[in-house]
Coordinates of N, CA and C in Angstrom, one line a residue:
M1 N 77.6 74.6 -17.4 CA 77.1 74.2 -18.5 C 76.4 72.7 -17.8
S2 N 75.3 72.6 -18.2 CA 74.5 71.2 -17.4 C 73.8 70.5 -18.5
T3 N 73.7 69.2 -18.2 CA 73.3 68.0 -19.0 C 71.9 67.4 -18.3
L4 N 71.1 67.3 -19.3 CA 69.9 66.4 -18.8 C 70.1 65.1 -18.8
E5 N 69.8 64.2 -17.5 CA 70.0 63.0 -17.2 C 68.7 62.7 -16.9
P6 N 68.3 61.4 -16.9 CA 67.0 61.0 -16.6 C 67.1 60.8 -15.0
E7 N 66.0 60.9 -14.2 CA 66.1 60.9 -12.8 C 66.2 59.3 -12.5
R8 N 67.1 58.9 -11.7 CA 67.7 57.5 -11.3 C 66.7 57.2 -10.4
G9 N 65.8 55.8 -9.8 CA 65.3 55.3 -9.2 C 63.9 55.5 -9.3
T10 N 63.3 56.3 -10.1 CA 62.1 56.5 -10.3 C 61.2 55.7 -11.0
G11 N 61.7 54.8 -11.7 CA 60.8 54.0 -12.8 C 60.5 52.4 -11.8
T12 N 59.5 52.0 -12.3 CA 59.4 50.9 -11.5 C 59.8 49.8 -12.4
G13 N 59.8 48.8 -12.3 CA 60.5 47.4 -13.0 C 59.5 46.0 -12.7
T14 N 60.1 45.1 -13.6 CA 59.4 44.1 -13.2 C 60.3 42.8 -13.3
L15 N 60.5 41.7 -12.3 CA 61.2 40.9 -11.9 C 60.7 39.4 -13.0
V16 N 61.8 39.6 -14.0 CA 61.4 38.4 -14.7 C 61.9 37.1 -14.5
E17 N 61.4 35.9 -14.1 CA 62.6 34.5 -13.8 C 62.4 33.9 -14.9
P18 N 63.4 33.0 -15.6 CA 63.7 32.6 -16.3 C 62.9 31.1 -16.3
T19 N 62.4 30.6 -17.5 CA 61.8 29.4 -17.4 C 62.1 28.5 -18.5
P20 N 62.2 27.2 -17.8 CA 63.1 26.4 -18.9 C 62.3 26.3 -19.8
Q21 N 63.0 25.9 -21.3 CA 62.6 25.4 -22.4 C 62.3 24.2 -22.4
V22 N 60.9 23.7 -22.7 CA 60.1 22.5 -22.5 C 60.0 22.2 -24.3
S23 N 60.5 20.9 -24.2 CA 60.4 20.6 -25.9 C 59.0 19.8 -26.1
H24 N 58.1 19.7 -27.2 CA 57.2 19.0 -27.3 C 56.9 18.3 -28.9
G25 N 58.3 19.2 -29.6 CA 58.5 18.8 -30.9 C 59.2 17.9 -31.7
D26 N 59.4 17.8 -32.6 CA 60.6 17.2 -33.5 C 61.7 18.0 -33.4
G27 N 63.1 17.7 -33.9 CA 64.2 18.8 -34.0 C 65.5 18.1 -33.1
D28 N 66.3 18.8 -33.0 CA 67.8 18.2 -32.6 C 67.8 17.7 -31.4
H29 N 66.7 17.9 -30.3 CA 66.9 18.2 -29.1 C 66.3 16.1 -29.1
E30 N 65.6 16.0 -29.9 CA 65.3 14.6 -30.3 C 65.9 13.4 -31.0
R31 N 67.2 13.8 -30.9 CA 68.3 12.8 -31.3 C 69.0 11.8 -30.4
F32 N 68.8 11.8 -29.1 CA 69.4 11.3 -27.9 C 68.6 10.8 -27.2
A33 N 68.6 9.8 -26.5 CA 67.9 9.2 -25.1 C 68.8 9.6 -24.0
H34 N 68.2 10.2 -23.0 CA 68.7 10.7 -22.0 C 68.5 9.9 -20.8
Y35 N 69.4 9.8 -19.8 CA 69.3 9.2 -18.1 C 68.4 10.3 -17.3
V36 N 67.4 9.9 -17.1 CA 66.3 10.5 -15.8 C 66.0 9.5 -14.8
Q37 N 66.0 9.9 -14.0 CA 65.4 9.0 -12.5 C 64.1 8.2 -13.0
K38 N 64.1 7.1 -13.1 CA 62.6 6.4 -13.5 C 61.5 6.9 -12.6
D39 N 61.6 7.4 -11.3 CA 60.5 7.8 -10.9 C 59.8 9.4 -11.6
K40 N 61.0 10.2 -11.7 CA 60.5 11.4 -12.4 C 60.0 11.2 -13.9
I41 N 60.2 10.1 -14.4 CA 59.6 9.6 -15.9 C 58.3 9.0 -15.4
M42 N 58.1 8.4 -14.4 CA 56.6 7.9 -14.1 C 55.5 9.0 -13.8
A43 N 56.3 10.3 -13.1 CA 55.3 11.1 -12.9 C 55.1 11.9 -13.9
S44 N 56.0 12.4 -14.9 CA 56.1 13.1 -15.9 C 54.8 12.3 -16.8
A45 N 54.9 10.9 -17.1 CA 53.8 10.0 -17.8 C 52.3 10.4 -17.4
L46 N 52.5 10.4 -15.9 CA 51.3 10.7 -15.0 C 50.4 12.1 -15.3
D47 N 51.3 13.1 -15.3 CA 50.7 14.5 -15.2 C 51.4 15.4 -16.0
G48 N 52.3 14.9 -17.0 CA 52.9 15.7 -18.1 C 54.0 16.9 -17.7
T49 N 54.5 16.4 -16.3 CA 55.5 17.5 -15.9 C 57.0 17.3 -16.6
P50 N 57.5 18.2 -16.8 CA 59.0 18.1 -17.2 C 59.6 17.3 -16.9
V51 N 60.6 16.8 -17.1 CA 61.9 15.9 -16.7 C 63.3 16.5 -16.7
V52 N 64.4 16.4 -16.2 CA 65.3 17.0 -16.0 C 66.8 15.8 -16.3
A53 N 67.3 15.5 -17.7 CA 68.2 14.5 -17.5 C 69.7 15.1 -16.9
L54 N 70.7 14.0 -16.9 CA 71.8 14.2 -16.1 C 72.4 15.2 -16.6
C55 N 72.3 15.6 -18.2 CA 73.0 16.6 -19.1 C 72.3 17.6 -18.8
G56 N 71.5 17.8 -17.9 CA 70.5 19.1 -18.0 C 69.5 19.5 -18.9
K57 N 69.3 18.4 -19.9 CA 67.7 18.8 -21.0 C 66.8 18.9 -20.2
V58 N 65.7 19.8 -20.4 CA 64.3 19.7 -19.8 C 63.3 19.4 -20.8
W59 N 62.5 18.5 -20.7 CA 61.6 18.2 -21.8 C 60.6 17.2 -21.0
V60 N 59.7 17.1 -21.6 CA 58.4 16.1 -21.6 C 58.7 14.9 -22.4
P61 N 59.0 13.9 -21.9 CA 59.5 12.7 -22.6 C 58.0 12.1 -23.3
G62 N 58.1 11.5 -24.5 CA 57.0 11.2 -25.0 C 57.6 10.0 -26.2
R63 N 58.5 10.0 -26.2 CA 59.0 8.8 -27.6 C 59.6 7.5 -26.7
D64 N 59.8 6.4 -27.6 CA 60.6 5.5 -27.2 C 61.9 5.6 -27.0
P65 N 62.6 5.8 -26.0 CA 64.0 5.8 -25.7 C 65.1 5.0 -26.6
K66 N 64.4 3.8 -26.9 CA 65.2 2.4 -27.5 C 65.9 3.1 -28.8
K67 N 65.0 3.8 -29.7 CA 64.9 4.0 -30.9 C 66.1 5.3 -31.0
Y68 N 66.5 5.9 -29.8 CA 68.0 6.6 -30.1 C 69.1 6.6 -29.5
P69 N 70.2 6.6 -29.9 CA 71.5 6.0 -29.0 C 71.5 7.4 -28.0
V70 N 72.0 6.6 -26.6 CA 72.4 7.4 -25.7 C 73.2 8.8 -25.7
C71 N 72.7 9.8 -25.3 CA 73.4 10.9 -25.0 C 74.8 11.2 -24.4
P72 N 76.0 11.2 -25.2 CA 77.1 11.4 -24.7 C 77.5 12.0 -23.4
L73 N 77.0 12.9 -23.3 CA 77.1 13.8 -21.8 C 76.2 13.2 -20.6
C74 N 75.1 12.6 -20.8 CA 74.9 11.9 -20.0 C 75.3 10.7 -19.3
K75 N 75.7 9.8 -20.5 CA 76.6 8.9 -20.3 C 77.9 8.6 -19.5
E76 N 78.6 10.1 -20.1 CA 79.5 10.4 -19.7 C 79.6 10.8 -17.8
I77 N 78.4 11.5 -17.5 CA 78.3 11.7 -16.2 C 77.8 10.6 -15.4
Y78 N 77.0 9.9 -16.0 CA 76.2 8.5 -15.2 C 77.8 7.5 -14.9
D79 N 78.6 7.3 -15.9 CA 79.7 6.9 -15.8 C 80.9 7.3 -14.7
S80 N 80.9 8.8 -14.9 CA 81.6 9.3 -13.3 C 81.0 9.0 -12.1
M81 N 80.1 8.6 -12.3 CA 79.1 8.4 -10.5 C 79.7 7.4 -10.1
G82 N 80.3 6.4 -10.6 CA 80.7 5.0 -10.3 C 79.8 3.9 -10.3
P83 N 80.4 3.1 -9.4 CA 79.3 1.9 -9.3 C 78.1 2.5 -8.1
G84 N 77.0 1.7 -8.2 CA 76.2 2.1 -6.9 C 75.0 1.2 -7.5
G85 N 74.4 1.1 -8.6 CA 73.4 0.4 -9.1 C 72.2 0.7 -8.2
D86 N 72.0 1.8 -7.7 CA 70.8 2.6 -7.2 C 69.8 2.2 -8.0
K87 N 69.1 1.1 -8.0 CA 67.6 1.0 -8.8 C 66.4 1.9 -8.4
D88 N 66.9 2.2 -6.9 CA 65.7 3.2 -6.5 C 65.5 4.4 -7.1
K89 N 66.7 5.1 -7.3 CA 67.0 6.1 -7.8 C 67.1 6.6 -9.4
G90 N 66.9 5.5 -9.9 CA 66.6 5.6 -11.4 C 67.9 5.0 -12.1
G91 N 69.1 4.9 -11.2 CA 70.1 3.9 -11.9 C 70.1 3.0 -12.8
K92 N 71.5 2.7 -13.1 CA 71.3 1.2 -13.8 C 71.9 0.3 -12.8
D93 N 72.0 -0.9 -13.0 CA 72.5 -1.5 -12.0 C 73.8 -2.2 -13.2
K94 N 74.9 -2.1 -12.7 CA 76.1 -2.5 -13.8 C 76.7 -3.9 -13.2

């Protein structure tokens, strides 16, 4: 008794690489201000490229971060980095 099976290895496939989800609108993602390197924010303002926050959020900044509370995860990561005050890397000086 035989069973019919499709031949393996004869098809073609397409490699699909994931793309980051970039936010441009309003919603839950707009609830917090995030920590990002200052030079990355400037580059984003000039050419519209997305930035990546310490917490991993990817978006194109366009709102005043002073209007929102600081992202708790960004703050936790930043605080765990210890003192450094590296202003050139976008860090705050404590």
